[in-house]
């Protein structure tokens, strides 16, 4: 029975995504309803059951077609699944949770659909481009010297930028006061160099780094390139020590998980393991709340990485519409 199900990962993923959304909605409502983000500012929880019916119907349709599509190789599919979980699920859930406007719901849904379609089309283009290559795509990317050099240069640039900005101070604090103080200071620095050639180059490299650094770390681990492992690790620590953006650590962690699955020969089931892991994390939040009265895992990770970005998006939409 289990083996037959594992041969149908689309079904497991589809059901898993529905479970994640349901648990996420319940967890957010349980943790944040009536709570305040700051003095006099609530989390905006105002559940609308009618909106939930519409949101759930749209989610079923999008999730069905998403799970039927094969997007790129294992690494690309894994990252896209994470994007679906930490971006589309919260955005879709914001419609009933925050009782947002119909305009926000339509615009955000269309944006996500277009985004996933573009990723799919690009992955199809790349697959066809390398279809007749004498190397397999995996070894082509893992062993290509030019790609490794490019990744190395991106990492070195970021490390050098960090050293020029605040020297050897590698503070990895997660304390909210420290984090926001450092972000404010870095924001002032970026404003001071705004409009310069260096600022444009820095912006380009930083945007590339979210994918380049974890990818370089992964291929260095697989090919046992010690220099690559050290340089990519230093680069991600440098990025976090500057801006304290947890996404830098998240994608680095993803690469590490992929490597572990590669070594254990579990890459075939990596997407299913992701679904199971997210469900387990949310269930842990419920258990932690029952034991402690609150969930640190929810406050530090799920709230920050899933709920807050979606909630802030609703406020931006209301402001500009």
Backbone as numpy.savetxt, mean C-alpha at the origin, in Angstrom:
# Nx Ny Nz CAx CAy CAz Cx Cy Cz
-10.78 -31.42 -0.95 -11.61 -30.21 -0.95 -10.74 -28.95 -0.95
-9.76 -28.92 -0.01 -8.88 -27.77 0.10 -8.04 -27.60 -1.16
-7.54 -28.74 -1.70 -6.70 -28.67 -2.90 -7.50 -28.17 -4.10
-8.77 -28.59 -4.19 -9.60 -28.14 -5.30 -9.88 -26.65 -5.22
-10.01 -26.14 -3.98 -10.23 -24.70 -3.79 -8.98 -23.91 -4.14
-7.82 -24.45 -3.73 -6.56 -23.76 -4.02 -6.31 -23.65 -5.51
-6.90 -24.56 -6.29 -6.75 -24.50 -7.73 -7.67 -23.44 -8.34
-8.53 -22.85 -7.50 -9.43 -21.79 -7.95 -9.21 -20.54 -7.10
-8.02 -19.91 -7.23 -7.68 -18.76 -6.39 -8.61 -17.58 -6.58
-9.25 -17.47 -7.77 -10.17 -16.36 -8.02 -11.33 -16.38 -7.04
-11.87 -17.56 -6.78 -13.00 -17.69 -5.87 -12.58 -17.33 -4.45
-11.43 -17.84 -4.05 -10.93 -17.56 -2.70 -10.67 -16.07 -2.53
-10.06 -15.44 -3.54 -9.76 -14.01 -3.44 -11.04 -13.19 -3.40
-12.02 -13.54 -4.24 -13.28 -12.81 -4.28 -13.99 -12.86 -2.93
-14.11 -14.05 -2.38 -14.76 -14.21 -1.07 -13.93 -13.53 0.02
-12.61 -13.66 -0.08 -11.72 -13.05 0.92 -11.84 -11.54 0.94
-11.93 -10.91 -0.24 -12.05 -9.46 -0.31 -13.37 -8.99 0.29
-14.43 -9.75 0.09 -15.73 -9.42 0.69 -15.65 -9.52 2.21
-14.98 -10.56 2.69 -14.82 -10.73 4.15 -14.01 -9.58 4.73
-12.92 -9.21 4.05 -12.07 -8.11 4.53 -12.88 -6.82 4.61
-13.65 -6.52 3.57 -14.44 -5.29 3.59 -15.46 -5.30 4.74
-16.13 -6.42 4.92 -17.13 -6.53 5.99 -16.50 -6.35 7.36
-15.37 -7.03 7.59 -14.69 -6.92 8.87 -14.13 -5.51 9.08
-13.60 -4.92 8.01 -13.06 -3.56 8.10 -14.15 -2.56 8.48
-15.31 -2.66 7.83 -16.43 -1.77 8.15 -16.82 -1.90 9.62
-16.94 -3.14 10.08 -17.35 -3.39 11.46 -16.31 -2.86 12.44
-15.03 -3.07 12.12 -13.95 -2.64 13.00 -13.89 -1.12 13.11
-13.96 -0.44 11.98 -13.90 1.02 11.98 -15.07 1.61 12.76
-16.27 1.09 12.52 -17.44 1.60 13.23 -17.32 1.35 14.73
-16.83 0.17 15.09 -16.66 -0.19 16.50 -15.62 0.68 17.19
-14.54 1.02 16.49 -13.43 1.73 17.10 -13.59 3.25 17.07
-14.21 3.79 16.01 -14.17 5.24 15.80 -15.51 5.96 15.93
-16.61 5.23 15.99 -17.90 5.88 16.11 -18.00 6.65 17.44
-18.21 7.94 17.34 -18.30 8.78 18.53 -16.97 9.25 19.07
-15.87 8.81 18.44 -14.53 9.21 18.90 -14.08 10.46 18.15
-13.05 11.12 18.70 -12.56 12.36 18.11 -11.12 12.19 17.63
-10.87 12.69 16.42 -9.51 12.68 15.86 -8.63 13.72 16.55
-9.20 14.87 16.80 -8.54 15.95 17.51 -9.60 16.71 18.30
-9.19 17.69 19.06 -10.14 18.44 19.88 -11.20 19.10 19.00
-12.44 18.69 19.23 -13.56 19.26 18.48 -13.72 18.72 17.07
-12.88 17.76 16.67 -12.95 17.19 15.31 -13.18 15.69 15.42
-14.37 15.25 15.02 -14.69 13.82 15.09 -14.13 13.09 13.87
-14.24 11.77 13.89 -13.79 10.96 12.75 -14.82 10.92 11.62
-15.92 11.61 11.80 -16.90 11.73 10.72 -17.71 10.47 10.46
-17.83 9.58 11.45 -18.61 8.37 11.27 -20.10 8.70 11.32
-20.79 8.42 10.22 -22.24 8.66 10.16 -22.83 7.64 9.20
-22.98 6.42 9.69 -23.33 5.28 8.84 -24.69 5.44 8.18
-24.72 5.20 6.86 -25.95 5.27 6.08 -26.23 3.90 5.46
-27.25 3.18 5.94 -27.51 1.82 5.43 -27.89 1.78 3.96
-28.58 2.81 3.46 -28.94 2.83 2.03 -27.68 2.95 1.17
-26.77 3.83 1.60 -25.49 3.97 0.88 -24.70 2.68 0.91
-24.81 1.93 2.01 -24.09 0.67 2.12 -24.58 -0.35 1.09
-25.87 -0.37 0.82 -26.41 -1.28 -0.19 -25.81 -0.98 -1.56
-25.82 0.31 -1.93 -25.24 0.71 -3.21 -23.74 0.42 -3.27
-23.04 0.76 -2.18 -21.59 0.55 -2.15 -21.24 -0.93 -2.24
-22.01 -1.78 -1.58 -21.74 -3.22 -1.59 -22.00 -3.80 -2.97
-23.06 -3.35 -3.64 -23.34 -3.83 -5.00 -22.20 -3.49 -5.96
-21.74 -2.24 -5.88 -20.63 -1.82 -6.74 -19.37 -2.60 -6.39
-19.15 -2.82 -5.10 -17.96 -3.56 -4.67 -17.98 -4.99 -5.22
-19.13 -5.64 -5.19 -19.26 -6.99 -5.73 -18.85 -7.02 -7.20
-19.33 -6.04 -7.96 -19.05 -6.01 -9.40 -17.55 -5.78 -9.66
-16.98 -4.76 -8.99 -15.57 -4.44 -9.20 -14.68 -5.60 -8.74
-14.99 -6.16 -7.58 -14.18 -7.27 -7.05 -14.27 -8.50 -7.95
-15.45 -8.74 -8.52 -15.63 -9.90 -9.40 -14.72 -9.80 -10.62
-14.77 -8.64 -11.30 -13.95 -8.48 -12.50 -12.47 -8.37 -12.15
-12.16 -7.77 -10.99 -10.76 -7.65 -10.59 -10.14 -9.02 -10.35
-10.87 -9.88 -9.65 -10.33 -11.21 -9.33 -10.27 -12.12 -10.55
-11.01 -11.78 -11.60 -10.96 -12.57 -12.83 -9.78 -12.20 -13.71
-9.23 -11.00 -13.49 -8.12 -10.52 -14.32 -6.79 -10.98 -13.75
-5.90 -11.34 -14.62 -4.54 -11.71 -14.23 -3.63 -10.54 -14.54
-3.16 -9.84 -13.49 -2.39 -8.62 -13.69 -0.89 -8.90 -13.49
-0.16 -8.94 -14.61 1.30 -9.05 -14.53 1.78 -10.33 -13.89
3.03 -10.27 -13.40 3.61 -11.43 -12.72 3.22 -11.43 -11.24
3.78 -12.35 -10.49 3.41 -12.50 -9.08 3.68 -11.23 -8.29
4.82 -10.58 -8.55 5.19 -9.38 -7.79 4.19 -8.24 -8.06
3.87 -8.01 -9.34 2.93 -6.95 -9.70 1.53 -7.27 -9.16
1.11 -8.53 -9.28 -0.21 -8.92 -8.79 -0.31 -8.73 -7.28
0.75 -9.06 -6.58 0.78 -8.92 -5.13 0.65 -7.45 -4.73
1.40 -6.58 -5.37 1.32 -5.15 -5.06 -0.05 -4.58 -5.42
-0.63 -5.05 -6.52 -1.95 -4.58 -6.92 -3.03 -5.03 -5.94
-2.90 -6.25 -5.42 -3.83 -6.73 -4.40 -3.75 -5.87 -3.14
-2.54 -5.49 -2.78 -2.38 -4.62 -1.61 -3.03 -3.27 -1.86
-2.85 -2.74 -3.08 -3.48 -1.47 -3.45 -5.01 -1.58 -3.36
-5.55 -2.69 -3.81 -7.00 -2.91 -3.76 -7.48 -2.90 -2.31
-6.71 -3.54 -1.43 -7.13 -3.67 -0.02 -6.98 -2.37 0.74
-5.84 -1.70 0.60 -5.61 -0.52 1.44 -6.12 0.76 0.80
-6.56 0.71 -0.48 -7.07 1.92 -1.11 -8.53 1.80 -1.53
-8.85 0.79 -2.36 -10.22 0.72 -2.88 -11.23 0.34 -1.79
-10.89 -0.61 -0.94 -11.83 -1.01 0.11 -12.17 0.16 1.04
-11.19 0.92 1.55 -11.54 2.08 2.39 -12.31 3.16 1.64
-11.95 3.41 0.36 -12.65 4.42 -0.43 -14.11 4.02 -0.65
-14.31 2.75 -0.98 -15.67 2.24 -1.18 -16.46 2.27 0.13
-15.81 1.95 1.23 -16.48 1.92 2.53 -16.79 3.32 3.05
-16.06 4.33 2.59 -16.28 5.70 3.06 -17.66 6.22 2.68
-18.21 5.72 1.57 -19.53 6.19 1.12 -20.60 5.94 2.19
-20.72 4.72 2.74 -21.70 4.52 3.81 -21.19 4.95 5.19
-19.90 4.74 5.47 -19.37 5.05 6.80 -19.42 6.54 7.11
-19.02 7.35 6.14 -18.97 8.81 6.34 -20.16 9.53 5.71
-21.08 8.73 5.15 -22.28 9.29 4.51 -21.89 10.39 3.52
-20.95 10.05 2.63 -20.44 11.03 1.68 -21.44 11.26 0.54
-21.13 12.22 -0.30 -22.01 12.55 -1.42 -21.93 11.48 -2.50
-22.97 11.41 -3.31 -22.99 10.47 -4.43 -21.88 10.80 -5.42
-21.59 12.11 -5.55 -20.53 12.53 -6.46 -19.18 11.95 -6.07
-18.87 11.97 -4.77 -17.61 11.38 -4.31 -17.57 9.89 -4.61
-18.67 9.21 -4.36 -18.72 7.77 -4.58 -18.48 7.43 -6.04
-19.14 8.15 -6.94 -18.98 7.88 -8.38 -17.58 8.22 -8.85
-17.07 9.39 -8.47 -15.74 9.82 -8.92 -14.64 8.90 -8.40
-14.69 8.55 -7.11 -13.65 7.69 -6.51 -13.70 6.29 -7.10
-14.91 5.78 -7.36 -15.03 4.44 -7.95 -14.49 4.42 -9.37
-14.87 5.42 -10.16 -14.36 5.50 -11.54 -12.84 5.64 -11.57
-12.30 6.44 -10.64 -10.85 6.60 -10.58 -10.16 5.26 -10.33
-10.68 4.50 -9.38 -10.09 3.19 -9.05 -10.20 2.23 -10.22
-11.36 2.22 -10.90 -11.54 1.33 -12.04 -10.55 1.67 -13.15
-10.42 2.97 -13.45 -9.47 3.41 -14.48 -8.04 3.03 -14.09
-7.71 3.22 -12.82 -6.36 2.89 -12.33 -6.05 1.42 -12.52
-6.97 0.55 -12.12 -6.75 -0.90 -12.26 -6.72 -1.31 -13.72
-7.53 -0.67 -14.56 -7.51 -0.98 -15.99 -6.17 -0.60 -16.61
-5.63 0.55 -16.22 -4.33 0.98 -16.74 -3.22 0.03 -16.31
-3.27 -0.41 -15.05 -2.27 -1.37 -14.56 -2.37 -2.67 -15.36
-3.61 -3.11 -15.59 -3.82 -4.35 -16.34 -3.31 -4.23 -17.78
-3.64 -3.12 -18.45 -3.22 -2.93 -19.84 -1.71 -2.82 -19.95
-1.10 -2.13 -18.99 0.36 -2.00 -19.01 1.03 -3.35 -18.79
0.49 -4.15 -17.87 1.07 -5.47 -17.61 0.92 -6.38 -18.83
-0.23 -6.26 -19.53 -0.43 -7.04 -20.75 0.57 -6.62 -21.83
0.79 -5.31 -21.93 1.75 -4.80 -22.91 3.16 -5.33 -22.64
3.55 -5.29 -21.36 4.89 -5.76 -21.01 5.03 -7.26 -21.21
3.95 -8.01 -20.92 3.99 -9.47 -21.12 4.17 -9.80 -22.59
3.44 -9.10 -23.45 3.55 -9.35 -24.89 4.92 -8.92 -25.42
5.45 -7.84 -24.86 6.74 -7.33 -25.32 7.85 -8.33 -25.07
7.78 -9.02 -23.91 8.85 -9.96 -23.56 8.45 -11.41 -23.84
7.34 -11.61 -24.55 6.85 -12.97 -24.80 7.85 -13.80 -25.60
8.51 -13.18 -26.57 9.45 -13.90 -27.43 10.90 -13.76 -27.01
11.10 -13.21 -25.82 12.47 -13.05 -25.33 13.06 -14.41 -24.98
14.32 -14.60 -25.22 14.93 -15.92 -24.96 15.11 -16.16 -23.47
14.98 -15.11 -22.65 15.03 -15.27 -21.21 13.61 -15.26 -20.66
13.38 -15.90 -19.56 12.11 -15.79 -18.85 12.04 -14.42 -18.21
10.83 -13.91 -18.08 10.68 -12.55 -17.55 11.25 -12.42 -16.15
11.10 -13.48 -15.34 11.59 -13.39 -13.97 13.10 -13.22 -13.94
13.82 -14.07 -14.74 15.28 -13.98 -14.72 15.74 -12.71 -15.44
14.95 -12.25 -16.42 15.32 -11.03 -17.12 15.41 -9.86 -16.15
14.41 -9.73 -15.29 14.40 -8.62 -14.34 15.32 -8.88 -13.16
15.45 -10.13 -12.74 16.26 -10.42 -11.57 17.75 -10.32 -11.87
18.17 -10.64 -13.10 19.59 -10.73 -13.40 20.10 -9.62 -14.32
19.23 -8.70 -14.68 19.64 -7.66 -15.61 20.54 -6.64 -14.93
21.76 -6.52 -15.44 22.76 -5.64 -14.83 22.33 -4.18 -14.87
21.75 -3.74 -15.97 21.37 -2.33 -16.11 20.27 -1.94 -15.11
19.33 -2.85 -14.88 18.27 -2.56 -13.91 18.85 -2.47 -12.50
19.80 -3.37 -12.19 20.43 -3.33 -10.87 21.22 -2.03 -10.69
21.90 -1.59 -11.71 22.65 -0.33 -11.64 21.70 0.85 -11.42
20.59 0.85 -12.16 19.59 1.92 -12.00 19.06 1.95 -10.57
18.70 0.79 -10.04 18.20 0.71 -8.65 19.25 1.17 -7.66
20.48 0.78 -7.90 21.59 1.16 -7.02 21.75 2.68 -6.99
21.68 3.31 -8.16 21.86 4.77 -8.24 20.71 5.50 -7.54
19.48 4.98 -7.66 18.35 5.58 -6.96 18.56 5.53 -5.45
19.02 4.38 -4.96 19.27 4.22 -3.52 20.38 5.15 -3.04
21.45 5.24 -3.81 22.57 6.10 -3.43 22.14 7.56 -3.39
21.33 7.96 -4.35 20.82 9.34 -4.38 20.03 9.65 -3.12
19.17 8.73 -2.70 18.33 8.96 -1.53 19.17 8.99 -0.24
20.16 8.11 -0.17 21.04 8.10 1.00 21.82 9.42 1.08
22.34 9.87 -0.06 23.09 11.14 -0.10 22.18 12.31 0.26
20.95 12.28 -0.21 19.99 13.34 0.12 19.73 13.40 1.62
19.58 12.24 2.23 19.35 12.19 3.67 20.54 12.75 4.46
21.75 12.38 4.03 22.95 12.87 4.71 23.10 14.38 4.57
22.73 14.92 3.42 22.80 16.37 3.23 21.73 17.09 4.05
20.59 16.42 4.25 19.48 17.05 4.95 19.71 17.12 6.45
19.98 15.98 7.09 20.18 16.01 8.55 21.29 15.07 9.03
22.26 14.82 8.18 23.43 14.07 8.61 23.16 12.63 8.97
23.77 12.16 10.03 23.70 10.75 10.43 22.59 10.48 11.45
21.67 11.38 11.59 20.56 11.22 12.53 19.51 10.28 11.95
19.55 9.01 12.33 18.60 8.02 11.83 17.55 7.73 12.89
16.71 8.72 13.18 15.63 8.54 14.14 14.51 7.73 13.50
14.11 6.63 14.16 13.05 5.78 13.64 11.84 5.79 14.57
11.64 6.89 15.26 10.56 7.01 16.23 9.19 6.94 15.55
8.20 6.35 16.27 6.81 6.33 15.79 5.93 7.19 16.69
6.56 7.90 17.64 5.81 8.81 18.51 5.19 9.92 17.67
3.88 10.16 17.87 3.14 11.10 17.03 3.74 12.50 17.06
4.15 12.96 18.25 4.71 14.32 18.37 5.98 14.46 17.56
6.86 13.46 17.69 8.12 13.48 16.95 7.88 13.39 15.45
6.98 12.49 15.07 6.70 12.27 13.64 6.20 13.55 12.97
5.20 14.21 13.59 4.63 15.40 12.96 5.60 16.59 13.00
6.43 16.65 14.03 7.44 17.71 14.09 8.47 17.55 12.97
8.90 16.30 12.75 9.87 16.04 11.69 9.26 16.26 10.31
8.00 15.86 10.15 7.33 16.09 8.87 7.19 17.57 8.57
6.87 18.34 9.60 6.73 19.79 9.43 8.06 20.42 9.03
9.13 19.97 9.69 10.46 20.50 9.38 10.86 20.14 7.95
10.56 18.91 7.54 10.92 18.49 6.18 10.07 19.21 5.14
8.82 19.49 5.49 7.96 20.24 4.58 8.52 21.64 4.35
9.02 22.27 5.41 9.62 23.60 5.27 10.86 23.53 4.39
11.62 22.44 4.53 12.83 22.27 3.71 12.46 22.13 2.23
11.44 21.30 1.93 11.04 21.11 0.54 10.49 22.40 -0.06
9.83 23.20 0.77 9.33 24.49 0.29 10.48 25.44 -0.04
11.56 25.33 0.75 12.70 26.23 0.53 13.44 25.93 -0.77
13.37 24.66 -1.25 14.06 24.30 -2.49 13.09 24.18 -3.66
11.83 24.50 -3.41 10.80 24.36 -4.45 11.16 25.18 -5.70
10.96 24.57 -6.86 11.22 25.24 -8.13 12.61 25.04 -8.68
13.50 24.44 -7.88 14.86 24.21 -8.35 14.94 22.89 -9.11
16.00 22.74 -9.89 16.20 21.50 -10.64 16.35 20.32 -9.69
17.03 20.55 -8.56 17.23 19.48 -7.57 15.88 19.03 -7.00
14.97 19.97 -6.78 13.65 19.64 -6.22 12.88 18.73 -7.18
12.93 19.03 -8.48 12.24 18.20 -9.46 12.85 16.80 -9.53
14.18 16.74 -9.48 14.86 15.44 -9.50 14.52 14.64 -8.24
14.50 15.32 -7.10 14.18 14.66 -5.83 12.76 14.10 -5.86
11.82 14.89 -6.38 10.43 14.44 -6.47 10.31 13.19 -7.34
11.00 13.18 -8.47 10.98 12.03 -9.38 11.55 10.80 -8.71
12.70 10.94 -8.06 13.36 9.80 -7.43 12.54 9.28 -6.26
11.94 10.17 -5.47 11.12 9.74 -4.34 9.91 8.94 -4.81
9.29 9.37 -5.90 8.14 8.63 -6.42 8.55 7.26 -6.94
9.73 7.20 -7.53 10.25 5.92 -8.02 10.63 4.99 -6.87
11.05 5.57 -5.75 11.64 4.80 -4.66 10.67 3.81 -4.03
9.38 4.12 -4.00 8.41 3.22 -3.38 8.40 1.85 -4.04
8.70 1.80 -5.36 8.75 0.53 -6.07 10.18 0.05 -6.25
11.09 0.98 -6.52 12.47 0.60 -6.86 13.19 -0.01 -5.66
13.08 0.63 -4.48 13.84 0.14 -3.32 13.42 -1.26 -2.91
12.12 -1.55 -2.70 11.76 -2.92 -2.32 12.09 -3.93 -3.40
11.97 -3.53 -4.68 12.30 -4.44 -5.77 13.80 -4.77 -5.75
14.62 -3.75 -5.57 16.07 -3.95 -5.51 16.44 -4.83 -4.31
15.78 -4.59 -3.18 16.01 -5.40 -1.99 15.65 -6.87 -2.26
14.52 -7.08 -2.95 14.05 -8.44 -3.24 15.01 -9.18 -4.16
15.39 -8.56 -5.29 16.27 -9.25 -6.23 17.67 -9.44 -5.64
18.07 -8.55 -4.75 19.39 -8.70 -4.11 19.38 -9.88 -3.15
18.28 -10.06 -2.45 18.15 -11.22 -1.55 18.13 -12.52 -2.35
17.35 -12.53 -3.43 17.22 -13.74 -4.24 18.56 -14.13 -4.87
19.31 -13.13 -5.34 20.58 -13.40 -6.02 21.79 -13.31 -5.09
21.50 -13.14 -3.77 22.55 -13.11 -2.75 23.58 -12.01 -3.00
23.09 -10.83 -3.35 23.94 -9.66 -3.57 23.96 -8.83 -2.28
24.97 -9.03 -1.46 25.03 -8.40 -0.13 25.04 -6.88 -0.23
25.77 -6.35 -1.20 25.85 -4.90 -1.36 24.46 -4.33 -1.64
23.72 -4.99 -2.51 22.38 -4.54 -2.84 21.45 -4.56 -1.64
21.55 -5.61 -0.82 20.72 -5.72 0.38 21.01 -4.57 1.34
22.30 -4.31 1.57 22.70 -3.25 2.50 22.30 -1.87 1.99
22.57 -1.61 0.71 22.26 -0.29 0.13 20.76 -0.03 0.13
19.96 -1.03 -0.26 18.50 -0.84 -0.29 17.94 -0.66 1.11
18.50 -1.39 2.10 18.06 -1.23 3.49 18.41 0.17 4.01
19.61 0.65 3.69 20.01 1.99 4.10 19.13 3.05 3.43
18.76 2.81 2.18 17.92 3.77 1.46 16.54 3.90 2.08
15.93 2.76 2.45 14.58 2.83 3.04 14.62 3.45 4.43
15.68 3.18 5.19 15.83 3.81 6.51 16.05 5.31 6.35
16.78 5.69 5.33 17.01 7.11 5.06 15.71 7.83 4.74
14.89 7.20 3.91 13.61 7.80 3.54 12.71 7.96 4.75
12.66 6.93 5.60 11.80 7.01 6.78 12.32 8.04 7.78
13.64 8.12 7.93 14.24 9.07 8.88 14.04 10.52 8.45
13.70 10.74 7.18 13.46 12.10 6.68 11.99 12.48 6.82
11.11 11.66 6.25 9.69 12.02 6.15 8.78 11.25 7.10
9.29 10.15 7.69 8.51 9.31 8.60 7.22 8.80 7.95
7.29 8.51 6.65 6.15 7.94 5.95 6.21 6.43 6.06
5.17 5.86 6.68 5.18 4.42 6.97 5.07 3.57 5.71
4.64 4.18 4.60 4.55 3.42 3.35 5.93 2.90 2.93
6.98 3.65 3.26 8.34 3.20 2.93 8.65 1.87 3.61
8.26 1.75 4.88 8.50 0.51 5.62 7.56 -0.59 5.16
6.32 -0.21 4.78 5.34 -1.21 4.36 5.82 -1.96 3.12
6.24 -1.24 2.08 6.66 -1.89 0.84 7.95 -2.68 1.04
8.79 -2.21 1.94 10.01 -2.95 2.27 9.64 -4.28 2.92
8.64 -4.22 3.82 8.16 -5.44 4.46 7.54 -6.40 3.47
6.85 -5.85 2.47 6.23 -6.67 1.43 7.30 -7.47 0.67
8.39 -6.79 0.35 9.49 -7.45 -0.37 10.06 -8.59 0.47
10.18 -8.37 1.77 10.71 -9.40 2.67 9.77 -10.60 2.72
8.46 -10.34 2.79 7.48 -11.42 2.80 7.54 -12.22 1.50
7.68 -11.50 0.38 7.80 -12.17 -0.92 9.03 -13.09 -0.96
10.13 -12.60 -0.39 11.35 -13.41 -0.38 11.16 -14.68 0.47
10.52 -14.53 1.62 10.27 -15.69 2.48 9.40 -16.71 1.75
8.36 -16.23 1.08 7.48 -17.12 0.31 8.24 -17.78 -0.84
9.16 -17.04 -1.44 9.99 -17.58 -2.52 10.87 -18.72 -2.00
11.48 -18.50 -0.85 12.35 -19.53 -0.27 11.57 -20.76 0.16
10.34 -20.54 0.63 9.50 -21.66 1.07 8.68 -22.26 -0.06
8.91 -21.74 -1.28 8.20 -22.20 -2.48 6.69 -22.03 -2.34
6.29 -20.87 -1.81 4.87 -20.57 -1.61 4.38 -19.43 -2.52
5.20 -19.05 -3.49 4.83 -17.91 -4.33 3.53 -18.15 -5.10
3.19 -19.42 -5.35 1.95 -19.72 -6.06 0.73 -19.30 -5.25
0.91 -19.31 -3.91 -0.22 -19.01 -3.02 -0.06 -17.67 -2.30
0.84 -16.81 -2.78 1.16 -15.58 -2.08 -0.05 -14.66 -1.95
-0.89 -14.61 -2.99 -2.06 -13.73 -2.94 -3.11 -14.22 -1.95
-3.22 -15.55 -1.87 -4.15 -16.13 -0.89 -3.64 -15.88 0.52
-2.33 -16.01 0.71 -1.74 -15.76 2.03 -1.94 -14.31 2.45
-1.89 -13.39 1.48 -2.13 -11.98 1.78 -3.55 -11.78 2.32
-4.54 -12.37 1.64 -5.93 -12.26 2.07 -6.10 -12.81 3.49
-5.54 -13.99 3.71 -5.64 -14.63 5.03 -4.96 -13.79 6.10
-3.81 -13.21 5.75 -3.07 -12.39 6.71 -3.83 -11.14 7.12
-4.48 -10.48 6.15 -5.25 -9.27 6.45 -6.46 -9.61 7.31
-7.14 -10.70 6.98 -8.30 -11.13 7.78 -7.86 -11.43 9.22
-6.72 -12.13 9.35 -6.21 -12.46 10.68 -5.86 -11.21 11.47
-5.27 -10.20 10.79 -4.90 -8.95 11.47 -6.14 -8.21 11.99
-7.22 -8.17 11.18 -8.44 -7.49 11.61 -9.10 -8.24 12.76
-9.11 -9.57 12.67 -9.68 -10.36 13.77 -8.88 -10.16 15.05
-7.56 -10.03 14.90 -6.72 -9.77 16.07 -7.09 -8.44 16.73
-7.46 -7.45 15.90 -7.88 -6.15 16.44 -9.12 -6.30 17.31
-10.07 -7.14 16.87 -11.28 -7.38 17.67 -10.92 -8.04 19.00
-10.04 -9.04 18.93 -9.63 -9.75 20.15 -8.89 -8.81 21.09
-7.99 -8.01 20.55 -7.23 -7.05 21.35 -8.16 -6.04 22.03
-9.22 -5.63 21.32 -10.18 -4.69 21.90 -10.93 -5.33 23.06
-11.30 -6.61 22.91 -12.00 -7.31 23.98 -11.13 -7.45 25.23
-9.82 -7.64 25.02 -8.90 -7.86 26.14 -8.48 -6.53 26.78
-8.11 -5.54 25.95 -7.54 -4.29 26.45 -8.50 -3.10 26.43
-9.61 -3.25 25.74 -10.53 -2.13 25.60 -10.24 -1.26 24.40
-9.11 -1.44 23.76 -8.73 -0.73 22.53 -7.72 -1.57 21.77
-7.52 -1.25 20.51 -6.59 -2.02 19.68 -5.45 -1.14 19.20
-4.25 -1.44 19.66 -3.06 -0.69 19.23 -2.77 -0.95 17.75
-3.01 -2.19 17.30 -2.77 -2.54 15.90 -3.68 -1.71 14.99
-4.93 -1.52 15.40 -5.85 -0.71 14.60 -5.40 0.75 14.59
-5.09 1.30 15.75 -4.73 2.72 15.85 -3.47 3.04 15.06
-2.46 2.18 15.17 -1.15 2.47 14.57 -1.12 2.16 13.08
-1.77 1.07 12.65 -1.63 0.63 11.26 -2.91 0.79 10.45
-3.97 0.08 10.84 -5.18 0.07 10.02 -5.82 1.46 9.94
-5.92 2.14 11.05 -6.51 3.48 11.06 -5.70 4.44 10.19
-4.37 4.39 10.34 -3.50 5.32 9.63 -3.39 5.01 8.14
-3.34 3.71 7.80 -3.06 3.34 6.42 -4.32 3.11 5.59
-5.46 2.91 6.24 -6.68 2.63 5.48 -7.76 3.69 5.71
-8.13 3.91 6.98 -9.26 4.82 7.22 -8.90 6.28 6.97
-7.80 6.77 7.56 -7.48 8.20 7.46 -7.32 8.70 6.03
-6.57 7.99 5.14 -6.47 8.49 3.76 -7.82 8.60 3.06
-8.70 7.61 3.27 -10.02 7.64 2.63 -10.87 8.78 3.21
-10.82 8.94 4.51 -11.59 10.02 5.17 -11.11 11.40 4.71
-9.81 11.57 4.64 -9.25 12.85 4.17 -9.63 13.10 2.72
-9.70 12.04 1.91 -10.12 12.19 0.51 -11.54 12.73 0.42
-12.41 12.27 1.34 -13.80 12.78 1.32 -13.82 14.27 1.65
-12.97 14.70 2.57 -12.93 16.13 2.94 -12.37 16.97 1.79
-11.35 16.46 1.10 -10.81 17.18 -0.05 -11.89 17.33 -1.13
-12.64 16.26 -1.36 -13.68 16.28 -2.39 -14.76 17.30 -2.02
-15.14 17.31 -0.77 -16.16 18.28 -0.32 -15.67 19.71 -0.44
-14.37 19.90 -0.18 -13.81 21.25 -0.22 -13.75 21.79 -1.65
-13.35 20.93 -2.60 -13.15 21.41 -3.96 -14.39 21.29 -4.84
-15.41 20.60 -4.36 -16.61 20.44 -5.19 -17.65 21.51 -4.90
